[in-house]
mmCIF file of C-alpha atoms and ligand atoms in Angstrom:
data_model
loop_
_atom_site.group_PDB
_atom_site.id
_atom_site.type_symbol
_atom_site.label_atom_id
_atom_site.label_comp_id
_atom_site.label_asym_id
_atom_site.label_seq_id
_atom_site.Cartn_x
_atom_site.Cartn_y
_atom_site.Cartn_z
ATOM 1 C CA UNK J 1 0.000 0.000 0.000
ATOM 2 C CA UNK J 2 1.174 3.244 -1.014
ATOM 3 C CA UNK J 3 2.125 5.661 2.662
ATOM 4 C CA UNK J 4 1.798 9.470 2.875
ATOM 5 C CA UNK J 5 4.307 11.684 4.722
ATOM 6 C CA UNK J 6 3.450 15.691 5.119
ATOM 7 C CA UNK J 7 6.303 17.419 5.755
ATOM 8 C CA UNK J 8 6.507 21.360 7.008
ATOM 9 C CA UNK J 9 9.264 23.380 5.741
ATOM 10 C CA UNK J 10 10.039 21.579 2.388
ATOM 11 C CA UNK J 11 10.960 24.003 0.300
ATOM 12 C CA UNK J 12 14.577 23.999 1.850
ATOM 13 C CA UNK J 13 17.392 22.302 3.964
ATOM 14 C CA UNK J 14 15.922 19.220 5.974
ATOM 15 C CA UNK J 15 12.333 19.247 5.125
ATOM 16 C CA UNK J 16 13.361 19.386 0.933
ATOM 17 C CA UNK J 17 15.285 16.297 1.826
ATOM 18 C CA UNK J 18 13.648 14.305 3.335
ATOM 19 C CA UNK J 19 10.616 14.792 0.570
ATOM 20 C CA UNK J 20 13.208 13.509 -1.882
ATOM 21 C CA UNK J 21 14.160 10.924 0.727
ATOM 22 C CA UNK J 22 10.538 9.671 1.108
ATOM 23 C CA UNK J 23 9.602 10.003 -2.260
ATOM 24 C CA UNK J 24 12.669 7.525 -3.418
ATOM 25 C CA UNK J 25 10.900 4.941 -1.001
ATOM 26 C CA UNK J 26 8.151 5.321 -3.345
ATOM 27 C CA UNK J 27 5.812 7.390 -0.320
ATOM 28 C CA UNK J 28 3.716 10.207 -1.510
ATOM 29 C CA UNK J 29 3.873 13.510 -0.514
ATOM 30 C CA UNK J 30 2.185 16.479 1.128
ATOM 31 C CA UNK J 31 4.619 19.030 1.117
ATOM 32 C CA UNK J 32 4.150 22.716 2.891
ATOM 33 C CA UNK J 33 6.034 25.666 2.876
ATOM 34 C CA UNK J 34 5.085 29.731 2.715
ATOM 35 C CA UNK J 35 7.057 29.743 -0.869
ATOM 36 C CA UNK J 36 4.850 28.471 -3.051
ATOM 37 C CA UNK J 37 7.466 28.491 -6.369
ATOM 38 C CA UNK J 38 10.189 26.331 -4.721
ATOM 39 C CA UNK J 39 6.714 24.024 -3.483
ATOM 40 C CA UNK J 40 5.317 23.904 -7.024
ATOM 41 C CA UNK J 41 8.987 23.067 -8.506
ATOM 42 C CA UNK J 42 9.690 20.104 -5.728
ATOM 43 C CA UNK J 43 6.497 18.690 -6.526
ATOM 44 C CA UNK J 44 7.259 18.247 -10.200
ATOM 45 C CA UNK J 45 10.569 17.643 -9.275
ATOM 46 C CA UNK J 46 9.550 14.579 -6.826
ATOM 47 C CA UNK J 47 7.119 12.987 -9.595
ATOM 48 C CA UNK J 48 9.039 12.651 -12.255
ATOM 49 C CA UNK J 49 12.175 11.317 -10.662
ATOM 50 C CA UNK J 50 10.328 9.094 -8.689
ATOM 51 C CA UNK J 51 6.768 8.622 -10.218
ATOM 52 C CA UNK J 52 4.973 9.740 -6.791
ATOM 53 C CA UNK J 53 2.002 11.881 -6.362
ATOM 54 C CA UNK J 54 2.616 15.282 -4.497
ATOM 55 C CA UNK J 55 -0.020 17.632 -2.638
ATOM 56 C CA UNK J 56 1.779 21.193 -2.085
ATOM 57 C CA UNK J 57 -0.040 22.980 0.033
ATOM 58 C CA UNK J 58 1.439 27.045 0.944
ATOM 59 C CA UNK J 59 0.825 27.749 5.026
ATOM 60 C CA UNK J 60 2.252 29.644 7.352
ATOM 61 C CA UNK J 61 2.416 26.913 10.510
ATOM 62 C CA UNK J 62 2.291 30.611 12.269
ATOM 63 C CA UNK J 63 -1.208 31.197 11.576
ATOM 64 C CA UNK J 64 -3.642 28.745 12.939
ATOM 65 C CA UNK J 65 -6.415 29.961 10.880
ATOM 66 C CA UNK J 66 -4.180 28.840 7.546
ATOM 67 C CA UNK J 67 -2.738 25.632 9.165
ATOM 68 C CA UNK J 68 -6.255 24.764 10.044
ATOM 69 C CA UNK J 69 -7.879 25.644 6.252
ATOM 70 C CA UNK J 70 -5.278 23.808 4.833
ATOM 71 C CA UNK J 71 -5.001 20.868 6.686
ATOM 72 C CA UNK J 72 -8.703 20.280 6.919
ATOM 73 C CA UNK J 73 -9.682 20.686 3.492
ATOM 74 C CA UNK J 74 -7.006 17.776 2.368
ATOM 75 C CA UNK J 75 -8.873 15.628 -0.317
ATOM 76 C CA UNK J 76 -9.836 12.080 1.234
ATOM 77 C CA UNK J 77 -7.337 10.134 -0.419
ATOM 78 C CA UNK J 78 -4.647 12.424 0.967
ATOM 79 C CA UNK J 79 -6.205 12.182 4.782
ATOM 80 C CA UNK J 80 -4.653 8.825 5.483
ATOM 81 C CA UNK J 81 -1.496 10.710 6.456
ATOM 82 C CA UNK J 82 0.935 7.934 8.195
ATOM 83 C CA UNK J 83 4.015 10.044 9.129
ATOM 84 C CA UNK J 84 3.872 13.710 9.984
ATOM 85 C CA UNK J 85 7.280 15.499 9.861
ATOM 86 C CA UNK J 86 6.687 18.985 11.544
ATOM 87 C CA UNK J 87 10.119 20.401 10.718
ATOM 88 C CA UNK J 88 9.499 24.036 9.601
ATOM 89 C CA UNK J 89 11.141 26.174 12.082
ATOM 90 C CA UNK J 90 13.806 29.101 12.432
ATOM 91 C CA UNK J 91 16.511 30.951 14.588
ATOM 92 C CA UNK J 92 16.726 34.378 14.173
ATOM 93 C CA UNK J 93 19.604 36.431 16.131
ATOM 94 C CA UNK J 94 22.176 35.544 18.215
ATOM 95 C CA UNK J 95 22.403 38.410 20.668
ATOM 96 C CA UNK J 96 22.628 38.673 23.867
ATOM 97 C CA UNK J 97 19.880 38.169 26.470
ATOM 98 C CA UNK J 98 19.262 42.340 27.020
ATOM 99 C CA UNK J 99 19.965 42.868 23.370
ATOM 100 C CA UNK J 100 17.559 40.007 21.917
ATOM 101 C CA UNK J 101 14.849 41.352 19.831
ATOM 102 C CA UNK J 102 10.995 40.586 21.282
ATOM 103 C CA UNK J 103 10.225 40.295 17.081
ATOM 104 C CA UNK J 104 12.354 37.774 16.852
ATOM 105 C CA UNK J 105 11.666 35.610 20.140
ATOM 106 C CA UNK J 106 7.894 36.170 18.708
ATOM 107 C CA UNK J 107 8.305 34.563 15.543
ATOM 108 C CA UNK J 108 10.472 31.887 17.109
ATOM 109 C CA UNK J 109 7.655 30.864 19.468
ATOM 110 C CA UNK J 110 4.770 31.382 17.204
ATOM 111 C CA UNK J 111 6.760 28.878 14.770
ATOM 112 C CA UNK J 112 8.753 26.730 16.161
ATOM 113 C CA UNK J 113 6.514 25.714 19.277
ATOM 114 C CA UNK J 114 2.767 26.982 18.596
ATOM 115 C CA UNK J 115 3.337 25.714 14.885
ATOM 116 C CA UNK J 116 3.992 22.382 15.859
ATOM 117 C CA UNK J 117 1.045 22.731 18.047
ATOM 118 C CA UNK J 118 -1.194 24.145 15.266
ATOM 119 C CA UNK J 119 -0.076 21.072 12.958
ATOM 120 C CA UNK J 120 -0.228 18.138 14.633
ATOM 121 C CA UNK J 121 -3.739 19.261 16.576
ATOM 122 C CA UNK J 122 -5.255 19.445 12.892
ATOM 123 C CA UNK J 123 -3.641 16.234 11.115
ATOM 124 C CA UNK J 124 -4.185 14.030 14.617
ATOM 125 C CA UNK J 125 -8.102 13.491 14.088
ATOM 126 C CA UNK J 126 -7.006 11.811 10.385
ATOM 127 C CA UNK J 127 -4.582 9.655 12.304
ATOM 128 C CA UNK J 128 -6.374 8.801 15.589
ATOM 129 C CA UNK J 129 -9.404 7.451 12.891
ATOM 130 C CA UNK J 130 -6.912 5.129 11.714
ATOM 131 C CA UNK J 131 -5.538 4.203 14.911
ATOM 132 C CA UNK J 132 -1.839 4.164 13.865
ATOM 133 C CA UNK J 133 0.262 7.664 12.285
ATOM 134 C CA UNK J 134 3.998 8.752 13.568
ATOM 135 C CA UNK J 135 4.691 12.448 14.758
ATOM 136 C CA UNK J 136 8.451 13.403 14.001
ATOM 137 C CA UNK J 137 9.481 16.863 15.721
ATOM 138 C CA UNK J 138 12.419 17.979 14.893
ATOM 139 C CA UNK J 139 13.991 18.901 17.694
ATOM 140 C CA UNK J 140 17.683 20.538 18.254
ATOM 141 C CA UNK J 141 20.951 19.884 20.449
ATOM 142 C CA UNK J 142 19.907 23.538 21.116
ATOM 143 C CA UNK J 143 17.168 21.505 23.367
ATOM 144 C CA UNK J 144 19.792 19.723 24.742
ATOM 145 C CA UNK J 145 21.829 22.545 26.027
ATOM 146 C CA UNK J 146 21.574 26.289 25.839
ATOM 147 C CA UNK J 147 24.535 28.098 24.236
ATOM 148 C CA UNK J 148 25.452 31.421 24.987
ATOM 149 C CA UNK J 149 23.628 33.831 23.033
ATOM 150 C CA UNK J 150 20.649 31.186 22.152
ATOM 151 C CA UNK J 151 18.133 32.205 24.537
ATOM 152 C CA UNK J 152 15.073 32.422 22.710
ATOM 153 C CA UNK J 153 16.051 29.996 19.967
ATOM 154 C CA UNK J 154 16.745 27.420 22.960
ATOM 155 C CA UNK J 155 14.074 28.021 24.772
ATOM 156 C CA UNK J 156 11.792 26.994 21.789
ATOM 157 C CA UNK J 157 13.933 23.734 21.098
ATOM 158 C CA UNK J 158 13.717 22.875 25.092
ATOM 159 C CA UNK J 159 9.707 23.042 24.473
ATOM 160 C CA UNK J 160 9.828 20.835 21.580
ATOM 161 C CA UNK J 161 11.372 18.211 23.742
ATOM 162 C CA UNK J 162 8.627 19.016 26.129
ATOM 163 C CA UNK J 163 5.749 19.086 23.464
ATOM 164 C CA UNK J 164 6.950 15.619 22.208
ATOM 165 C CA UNK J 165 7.233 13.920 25.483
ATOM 166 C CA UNK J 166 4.160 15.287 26.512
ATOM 167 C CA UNK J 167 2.819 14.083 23.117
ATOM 168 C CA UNK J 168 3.829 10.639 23.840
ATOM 169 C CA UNK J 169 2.213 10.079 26.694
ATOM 170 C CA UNK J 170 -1.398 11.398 25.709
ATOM 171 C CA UNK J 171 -1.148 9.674 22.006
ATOM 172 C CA UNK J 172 -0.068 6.287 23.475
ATOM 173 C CA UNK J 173 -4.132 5.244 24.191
ATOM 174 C CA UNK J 174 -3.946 5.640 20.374
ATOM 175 C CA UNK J 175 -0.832 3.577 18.714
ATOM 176 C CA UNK J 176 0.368 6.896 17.535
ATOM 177 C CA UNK J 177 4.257 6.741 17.663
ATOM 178 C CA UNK J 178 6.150 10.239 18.438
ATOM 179 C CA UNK J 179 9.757 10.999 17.892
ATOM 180 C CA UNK J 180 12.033 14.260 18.489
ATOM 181 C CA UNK J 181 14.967 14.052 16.507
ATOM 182 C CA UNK J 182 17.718 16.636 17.385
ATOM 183 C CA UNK J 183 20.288 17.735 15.300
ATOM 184 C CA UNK J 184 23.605 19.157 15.483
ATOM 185 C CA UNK J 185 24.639 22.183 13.371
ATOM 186 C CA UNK J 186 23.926 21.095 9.975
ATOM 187 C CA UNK J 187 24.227 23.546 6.670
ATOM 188 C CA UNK J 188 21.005 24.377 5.270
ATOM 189 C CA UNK J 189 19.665 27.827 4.675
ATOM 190 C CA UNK J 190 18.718 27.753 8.800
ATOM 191 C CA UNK J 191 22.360 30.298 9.272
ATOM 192 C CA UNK J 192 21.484 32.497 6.510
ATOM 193 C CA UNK J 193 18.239 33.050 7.672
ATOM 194 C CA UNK J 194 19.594 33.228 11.570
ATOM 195 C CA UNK J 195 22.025 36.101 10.499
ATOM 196 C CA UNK J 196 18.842 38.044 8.054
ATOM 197 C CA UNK J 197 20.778 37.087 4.806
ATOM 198 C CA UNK J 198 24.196 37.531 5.996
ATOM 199 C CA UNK J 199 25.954 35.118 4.191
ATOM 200 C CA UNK J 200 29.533 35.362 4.877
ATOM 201 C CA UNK J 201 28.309 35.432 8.734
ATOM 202 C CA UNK J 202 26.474 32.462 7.818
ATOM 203 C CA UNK J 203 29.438 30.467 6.216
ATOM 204 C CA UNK J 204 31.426 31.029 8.811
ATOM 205 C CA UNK J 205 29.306 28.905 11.276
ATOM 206 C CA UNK J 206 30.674 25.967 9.853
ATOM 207 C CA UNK J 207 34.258 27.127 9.343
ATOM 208 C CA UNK J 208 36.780 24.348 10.294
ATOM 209 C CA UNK J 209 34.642 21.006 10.525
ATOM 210 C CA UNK J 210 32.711 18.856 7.955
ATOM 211 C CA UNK J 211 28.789 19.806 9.476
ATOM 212 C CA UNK J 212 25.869 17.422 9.426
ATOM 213 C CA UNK J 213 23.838 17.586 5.562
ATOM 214 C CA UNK J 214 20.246 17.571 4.978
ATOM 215 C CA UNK J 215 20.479 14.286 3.693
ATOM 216 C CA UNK J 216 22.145 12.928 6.749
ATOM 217 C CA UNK J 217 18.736 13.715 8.478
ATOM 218 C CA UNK J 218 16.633 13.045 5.836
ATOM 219 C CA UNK J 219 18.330 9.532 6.204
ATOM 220 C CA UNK J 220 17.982 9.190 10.244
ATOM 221 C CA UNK J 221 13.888 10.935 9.746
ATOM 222 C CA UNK J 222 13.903 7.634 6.778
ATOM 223 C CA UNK J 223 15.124 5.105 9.934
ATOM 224 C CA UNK J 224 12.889 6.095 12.219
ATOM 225 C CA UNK J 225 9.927 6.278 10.500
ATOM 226 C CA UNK J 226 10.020 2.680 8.541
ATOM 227 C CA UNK J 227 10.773 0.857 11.855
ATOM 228 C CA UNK J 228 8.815 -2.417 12.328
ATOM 229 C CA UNK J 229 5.225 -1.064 14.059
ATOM 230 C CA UNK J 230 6.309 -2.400 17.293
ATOM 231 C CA UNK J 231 9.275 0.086 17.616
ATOM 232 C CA UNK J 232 9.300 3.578 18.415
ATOM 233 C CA UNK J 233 12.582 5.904 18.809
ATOM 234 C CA UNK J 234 11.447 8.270 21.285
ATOM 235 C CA UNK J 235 14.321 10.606 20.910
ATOM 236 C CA UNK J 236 17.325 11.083 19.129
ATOM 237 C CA UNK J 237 20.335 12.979 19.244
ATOM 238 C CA UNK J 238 22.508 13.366 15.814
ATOM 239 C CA UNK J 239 25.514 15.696 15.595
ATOM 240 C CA UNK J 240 28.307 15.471 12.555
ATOM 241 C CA UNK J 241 31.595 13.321 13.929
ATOM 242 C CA UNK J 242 33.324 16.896 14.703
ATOM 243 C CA UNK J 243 30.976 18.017 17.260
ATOM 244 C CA UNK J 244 30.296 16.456 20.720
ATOM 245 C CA UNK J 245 26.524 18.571 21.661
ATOM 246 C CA UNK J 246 26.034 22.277 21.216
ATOM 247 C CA UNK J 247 28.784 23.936 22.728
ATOM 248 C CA UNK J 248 32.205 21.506 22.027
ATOM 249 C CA UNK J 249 33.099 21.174 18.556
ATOM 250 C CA UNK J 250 36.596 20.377 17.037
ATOM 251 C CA UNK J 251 37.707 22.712 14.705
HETATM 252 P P1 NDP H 301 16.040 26.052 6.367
HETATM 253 O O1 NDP H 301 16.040 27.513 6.615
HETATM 254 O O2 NDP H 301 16.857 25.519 5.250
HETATM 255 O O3 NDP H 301 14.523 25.542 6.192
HETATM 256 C C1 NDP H 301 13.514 25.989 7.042
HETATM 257 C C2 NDP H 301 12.162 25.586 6.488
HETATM 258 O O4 NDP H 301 11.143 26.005 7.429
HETATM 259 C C3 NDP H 301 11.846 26.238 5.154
HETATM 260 O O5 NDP H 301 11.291 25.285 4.294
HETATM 261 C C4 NDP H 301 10.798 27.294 5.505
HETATM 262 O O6 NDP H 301 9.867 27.420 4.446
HETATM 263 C C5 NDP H 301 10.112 26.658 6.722
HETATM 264 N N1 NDP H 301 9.471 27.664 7.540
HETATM 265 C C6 NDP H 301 10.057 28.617 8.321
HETATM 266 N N2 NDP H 301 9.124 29.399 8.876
HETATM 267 C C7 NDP H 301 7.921 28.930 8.452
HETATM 268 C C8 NDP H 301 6.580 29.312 8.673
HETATM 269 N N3 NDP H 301 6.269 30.347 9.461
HETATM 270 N N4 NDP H 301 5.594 28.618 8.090
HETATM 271 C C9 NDP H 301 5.889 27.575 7.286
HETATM 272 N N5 NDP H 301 7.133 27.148 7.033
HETATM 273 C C10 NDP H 301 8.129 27.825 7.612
HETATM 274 O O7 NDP H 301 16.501 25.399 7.746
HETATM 275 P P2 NDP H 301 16.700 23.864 8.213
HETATM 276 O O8 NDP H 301 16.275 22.929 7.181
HETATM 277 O O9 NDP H 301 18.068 23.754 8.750
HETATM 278 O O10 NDP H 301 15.706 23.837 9.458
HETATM 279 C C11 NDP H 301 14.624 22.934 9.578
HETATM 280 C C12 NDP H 301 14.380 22.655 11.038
HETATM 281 O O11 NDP H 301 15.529 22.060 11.622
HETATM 282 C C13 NDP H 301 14.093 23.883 11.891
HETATM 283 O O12 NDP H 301 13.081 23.547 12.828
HETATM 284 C C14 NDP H 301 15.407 24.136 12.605
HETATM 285 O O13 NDP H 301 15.225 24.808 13.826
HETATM 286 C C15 NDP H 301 15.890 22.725 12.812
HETATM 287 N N6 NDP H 301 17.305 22.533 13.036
HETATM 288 C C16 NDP H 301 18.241 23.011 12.158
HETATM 289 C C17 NDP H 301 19.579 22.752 12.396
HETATM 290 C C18 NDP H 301 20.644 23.301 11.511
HETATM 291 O O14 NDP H 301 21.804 23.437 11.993
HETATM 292 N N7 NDP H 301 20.379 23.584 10.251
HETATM 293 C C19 NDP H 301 20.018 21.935 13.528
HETATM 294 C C20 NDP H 301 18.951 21.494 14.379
HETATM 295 C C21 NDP H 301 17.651 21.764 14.123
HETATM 296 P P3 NDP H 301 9.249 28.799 3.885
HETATM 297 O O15 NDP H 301 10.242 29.881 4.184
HETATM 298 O O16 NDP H 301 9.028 28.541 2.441
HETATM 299 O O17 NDP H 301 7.972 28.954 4.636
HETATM 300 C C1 8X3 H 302 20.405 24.521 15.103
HETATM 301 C C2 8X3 H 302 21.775 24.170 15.528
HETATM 302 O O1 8X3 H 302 23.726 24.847 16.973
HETATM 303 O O2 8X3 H 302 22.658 26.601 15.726
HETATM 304 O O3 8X3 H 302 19.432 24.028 15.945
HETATM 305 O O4 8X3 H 302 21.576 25.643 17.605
HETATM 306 S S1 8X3 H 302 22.445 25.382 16.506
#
């Protein structure tokens, strides 16, 4: 039977790869993102490399009004959704506590915590009909530690390990699986849009070590979720070979 995936944040770094990871296994997929041109040219992308079908659907996972228009009106055959990725998310600064900007901690909480809260509440009734689905959070070893200078970005990765715990417990009664995966620095457009389109300041974030890819956790999201149905990873921690969790690296 074929499987569905929806995945937030595909038009870039992890969530773009692991829609070209999933659709290689042959699973079909509902892919979000506000930019609706890099949506519309995955989706042909994904079915004609891989002969998949592809629902794009353009959200903001800020505004519960759009996550909840979108998410409801899915066509039936799309509703039998068995693996929701809710990856969209952002840092934005890296400033001191007294110098942090309240815009920025805003957007950071309204996406990367009350979006995953806006998602999953509207795709869970399709899932807890079937009895079975699989929540993936992604997570951060920003949740793991704070950093100096991370506060608000942190903060938000700290509550997605508390969201998906939390998550775990209430969705047992209903065979729903739930797994935070948390990874290391990894180069995707996450630095460019953490320093406002700074590039250079961007690069050098991964000056002196070999950083984690979005395929490397396109490939551990493709593990976890294809597990036998008896098996759940509850949380995962994956960091390139050159860094031990988010403050020691060697460079
Ligand atoms: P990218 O910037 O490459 O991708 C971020 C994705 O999130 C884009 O597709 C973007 O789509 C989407 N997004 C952001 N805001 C919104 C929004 N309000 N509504 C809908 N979609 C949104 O970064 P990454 O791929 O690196 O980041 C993905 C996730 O991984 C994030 O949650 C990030 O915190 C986390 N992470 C990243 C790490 C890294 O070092 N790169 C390490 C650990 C975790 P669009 O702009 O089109 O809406
Ligand atoms: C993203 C990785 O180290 O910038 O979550 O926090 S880091």
């Amino acid at each position: 039977m074929e499987k569905i995936i929806l995945i937030t944040g595909a038009t870039s770094g992890f969530g773009k790869a692991i829609a070209e990871k999933f659709a290689a296994g042959g699973w079909n997929c509902i892919i979000t993102g506000r930019r609706e041109d890099r949506l519309s040219a995955l989706a042909k992308e994904l079915e004609s490399a891989h002969a998949i079908k592809t629902l794009p659907l353009v959200f903001d996972v800020q505004k519960r009004d759009e996550v909840f228009a979108a998410i409801t009106q899915i066509p039936g055959e799309w509703q039998s959704i068995d693996v929701l990725v809710n990856n969209a998310g952002l840092a934005l600064g890296r400033d001191s506590f007294e110098n942090a900007s309240l815009d920025d901690w805003d957007t950071m909480v309204d996406t990367n915590l009350k979006g995953i809260m806006y998602v999953t509440k509207a795709v869970l009734p399709f899932m807890i009909a079937r009895k079975k689905g699989h929540v993936i959070n992604i997570g951060s070893t920003a949740g793991k530690e704070v950093y100096k200078d991370g506060n608000g970005y942190c903060a938000t990765k700290f509550a997605v390990g508390a969201l998906s715990k939390s998550m775990r417990i209430d969705l047992l009664q209903h065979a729903i699986k739930v797994t935070t995966i948390n990874p290391g620095a990894a180069e995707t457009e996450f630095s460019i849009v953490r320093f406002k389109g700074d590039e250079g300041k961007a690069k050098q974030v991964y000056d002196g070590f070999v950083p984690l890819y979005a395929d490397d956790v396109a490939g551990v999201t493709y593990y976890c979720a294809t597990l036998p149905p008896n098996v759940c990873i509850n949380d995962l921690t994956v960091t390139c070979t050159a860094q031990a969790d988010s403050i020691y690296f060697h460079k």
